[in-house]
C-alpha cells in the first residue's frame, strides 16, 4: 500500500491552521479544512459537521482578544497528526488557559477529521 502523503506532508495543513488560528484569520484558517470535515470533542461528540459549521464556531472564537495556541509537542504517523498545546482564551469566567490534545486526520492535503480533548481551564490571576 503506497500512501500519497507522508508524515511531514501531513503536518503542513495542521501547522497552517494553527498559524491562522493564532492570527485570527478565518479565511486562511478555513483553507486547511476539507469541505466535508468533521470536528469532534474527543472521543465521539460531533461539534461541527462540514466547513461551514467549523467556520461559524471559529468566527466567534476569533473575537477573543487574547486567543493564542502554543504548540508544546507534535507527532505524526502517516496521515495522522497529534498536537499537545496550551491555549490561552477568554472564558466566560475570565481570561485563562487550557491544555489541549488535538488529533488530526489528513486527506488530500486537508484536515478531514479532528478530535479535541480539553483539560480544565485555569483562570489567570486578576490584575491588581
mmCIF file of C-alpha atoms in Angstrom:
data_model
loop_
_atom_site.group_PDB
_atom_site.id
_atom_site.type_symbol
_atom_site.label_atom_id
_atom_site.label_comp_id
_atom_site.label_asym_id
_atom_site.label_seq_id
_atom_site.Cartn_x
_atom_site.Cartn_y
_atom_site.Cartn_z
ATOM 1 C CA UNK A 1 0.000 0.000 0.000
ATOM 2 C CA UNK A 2 1.528 3.276 -1.110
ATOM 3 C CA UNK A 3 0.338 6.393 0.715
ATOM 4 C CA UNK A 4 0.324 9.628 -1.271
ATOM 5 C CA UNK A 5 1.152 11.673 1.837
ATOM 6 C CA UNK A 6 3.931 11.172 4.363
ATOM 7 C CA UNK A 7 4.087 12.349 7.974
ATOM 8 C CA UNK A 8 5.964 15.536 7.051
ATOM 9 C CA UNK A 9 3.326 16.498 4.492
ATOM 10 C CA UNK A 10 0.525 15.716 6.966
ATOM 11 C CA UNK A 11 1.882 18.359 9.329
ATOM 12 C CA UNK A 12 1.630 21.126 6.704
ATOM 13 C CA UNK A 13 -2.145 21.755 6.979
ATOM 14 C CA UNK A 14 -2.009 21.324 10.763
ATOM 15 C CA UNK A 15 0.736 23.927 11.105
ATOM 16 C CA UNK A 16 -1.018 26.227 8.642
ATOM 17 C CA UNK A 17 -4.315 26.158 10.513
ATOM 18 C CA UNK A 18 -2.502 26.753 13.835
ATOM 19 C CA UNK A 19 -0.759 29.833 12.427
ATOM 20 C CA UNK A 20 -4.050 31.146 11.005
ATOM 21 C CA UNK A 21 -5.783 30.380 14.352
ATOM 22 C CA UNK A 22 -3.188 32.491 16.167
ATOM 23 C CA UNK A 23 -3.630 35.293 13.619
ATOM 24 C CA UNK A 24 -7.446 35.015 13.991
ATOM 25 C CA UNK A 25 -7.582 34.852 10.182
ATOM 26 C CA UNK A 26 -10.755 32.899 9.420
ATOM 27 C CA UNK A 27 -10.287 32.803 5.638
ATOM 28 C CA UNK A 28 -6.761 31.406 5.822
ATOM 29 C CA UNK A 29 -7.765 29.056 8.658
ATOM 30 C CA UNK A 30 -10.545 27.531 6.571
ATOM 31 C CA UNK A 31 -8.229 26.824 3.612
ATOM 32 C CA UNK A 32 -6.751 23.926 5.591
ATOM 33 C CA UNK A 33 -10.089 22.164 6.260
ATOM 34 C CA UNK A 34 -11.875 19.834 3.812
ATOM 35 C CA UNK A 35 -15.403 20.856 2.790
ATOM 36 C CA UNK A 36 -16.882 17.764 4.468
ATOM 37 C CA UNK A 37 -14.597 17.821 7.526
ATOM 38 C CA UNK A 38 -15.790 16.720 10.936
ATOM 39 C CA UNK A 39 -14.816 18.341 14.253
ATOM 40 C CA UNK A 40 -15.220 16.324 17.469
ATOM 41 C CA UNK A 41 -14.866 16.653 21.203
ATOM 42 C CA UNK A 42 -12.853 13.504 21.955
ATOM 43 C CA UNK A 43 -13.805 10.743 21.554
ATOM 44 C CA UNK A 44 -17.028 10.970 19.540
ATOM 45 C CA UNK A 45 -19.126 14.088 20.246
ATOM 46 C CA UNK A 46 -19.612 15.751 16.856
ATOM 47 C CA UNK A 47 -19.360 19.520 17.399
ATOM 48 C CA UNK A 48 -19.286 20.657 13.767
ATOM 49 C CA UNK A 49 -20.099 18.810 10.564
ATOM 50 C CA UNK A 50 -18.634 20.443 7.477
ATOM 51 C CA UNK A 51 -16.570 23.525 6.806
ATOM 52 C CA UNK A 52 -19.473 25.969 7.229
ATOM 53 C CA UNK A 53 -20.110 24.816 10.821
ATOM 54 C CA UNK A 54 -16.398 24.893 11.672
ATOM 55 C CA UNK A 55 -16.205 28.408 10.241
ATOM 56 C CA UNK A 56 -19.143 29.587 12.391
ATOM 57 C CA UNK A 57 -17.546 28.152 15.563
ATOM 58 C CA UNK A 58 -14.281 29.937 14.866
ATOM 59 C CA UNK A 59 -15.703 33.302 13.815
ATOM 60 C CA UNK A 60 -16.933 33.605 17.415
ATOM 61 C CA UNK A 61 -13.693 32.241 18.892
ATOM 62 C CA UNK A 62 -11.536 34.591 16.832
ATOM 63 C CA UNK A 63 -13.198 37.587 18.523
ATOM 64 C CA UNK A 64 -11.439 36.704 21.801
ATOM 65 C CA UNK A 65 -8.740 39.361 22.372
ATOM 66 C CA UNK A 66 -6.124 37.033 23.870
ATOM 67 C CA UNK A 67 -6.622 33.885 21.756
ATOM 68 C CA UNK A 68 -3.356 32.007 21.269
ATOM 69 C CA UNK A 69 -2.480 28.349 20.766
ATOM 70 C CA UNK A 70 1.029 27.417 21.893
ATOM 71 C CA UNK A 71 2.343 24.161 20.424
ATOM 72 C CA UNK A 72 4.228 22.118 23.022
ATOM 73 C CA UNK A 73 4.743 18.889 21.093
ATOM 74 C CA UNK A 74 3.768 17.380 17.740
ATOM 75 C CA UNK A 75 3.952 13.849 16.434
ATOM 76 C CA UNK A 76 2.886 12.473 13.084
ATOM 77 C CA UNK A 77 2.421 8.972 11.740
ATOM 78 C CA UNK A 78 1.240 8.672 8.165
ATOM 79 C CA UNK A 79 -1.842 10.833 7.755
ATOM 80 C CA UNK A 80 -2.419 11.357 11.499
ATOM 81 C CA UNK A 81 -1.004 14.328 13.435
ATOM 82 C CA UNK A 82 -1.256 14.807 17.202
ATOM 83 C CA UNK A 83 -0.542 18.167 18.830
ATOM 84 C CA UNK A 84 -0.172 18.968 22.516
ATOM 85 C CA UNK A 85 -0.984 22.641 23.089
ATOM 86 C CA UNK A 86 -1.736 25.203 25.737
ATOM 87 C CA UNK A 87 -4.465 27.549 24.509
ATOM 88 C CA UNK A 88 -4.983 30.997 26.012
ATOM 89 C CA UNK A 89 -8.616 32.091 25.831
ATOM 90 C CA UNK A 90 -11.198 34.387 27.320
ATOM 91 C CA UNK A 91 -13.610 32.094 29.135
ATOM 92 C CA UNK A 92 -16.998 33.297 30.456
ATOM 93 C CA UNK A 93 -15.326 33.437 33.911
ATOM 94 C CA UNK A 94 -12.368 35.453 32.584
ATOM 95 C CA UNK A 95 -9.006 35.030 30.841
ATOM 96 C CA UNK A 96 -7.065 31.830 31.306
ATOM 97 C CA UNK A 97 -5.566 28.841 29.590
ATOM 98 C CA UNK A 98 -6.410 25.230 28.908
ATOM 99 C CA UNK A 99 -4.394 22.158 27.953
ATOM 100 C CA UNK A 100 -5.482 20.630 24.646
ATOM 101 C CA UNK A 101 -4.665 17.438 22.784
ATOM 102 C CA UNK A 102 -5.624 17.792 19.114
ATOM 103 C CA UNK A 103 -5.727 14.807 16.763
ATOM 104 C CA UNK A 104 -5.986 15.485 13.041
ATOM 105 C CA UNK A 105 -6.636 13.113 10.157
ATOM 106 C CA UNK A 106 -5.348 14.482 6.857
ATOM 107 C CA UNK A 107 -6.792 13.509 3.469
ATOM 108 C CA UNK A 108 -5.637 15.024 0.169
ATOM 109 C CA UNK A 109 -3.708 17.756 1.971
ATOM 110 C CA UNK A 110 -6.673 18.961 4.077
ATOM 111 C CA UNK A 111 -7.907 18.253 7.592
ATOM 112 C CA UNK A 112 -10.687 15.681 7.140
ATOM 113 C CA UNK A 113 -11.383 14.959 10.824
ATOM 114 C CA UNK A 114 -10.215 16.481 14.078
ATOM 115 C CA UNK A 115 -10.686 15.454 17.691
ATOM 116 C CA UNK A 116 -10.009 17.734 20.659
ATOM 117 C CA UNK A 117 -9.504 16.660 24.283
ATOM 118 C CA UNK A 118 -9.638 19.648 26.619
ATOM 119 C CA UNK A 119 -8.293 19.860 30.146
ATOM 120 C CA UNK A 120 -9.757 22.009 32.904
ATOM 121 C CA UNK A 121 -9.436 25.754 32.276
ATOM 122 C CA UNK A 122 -7.031 27.597 34.578
ATOM 123 C CA UNK A 123 -8.032 31.202 35.100
ATOM 124 C CA UNK A 124 -5.314 33.842 35.227
ATOM 125 C CA UNK A 125 -4.929 35.781 38.459
ATOM 126 C CA UNK A 126 -6.754 39.133 38.357
ATOM 127 C CA UNK A 127 -4.549 42.151 37.664
ATOM 128 C CA UNK A 128 -4.104 44.442 40.647
#
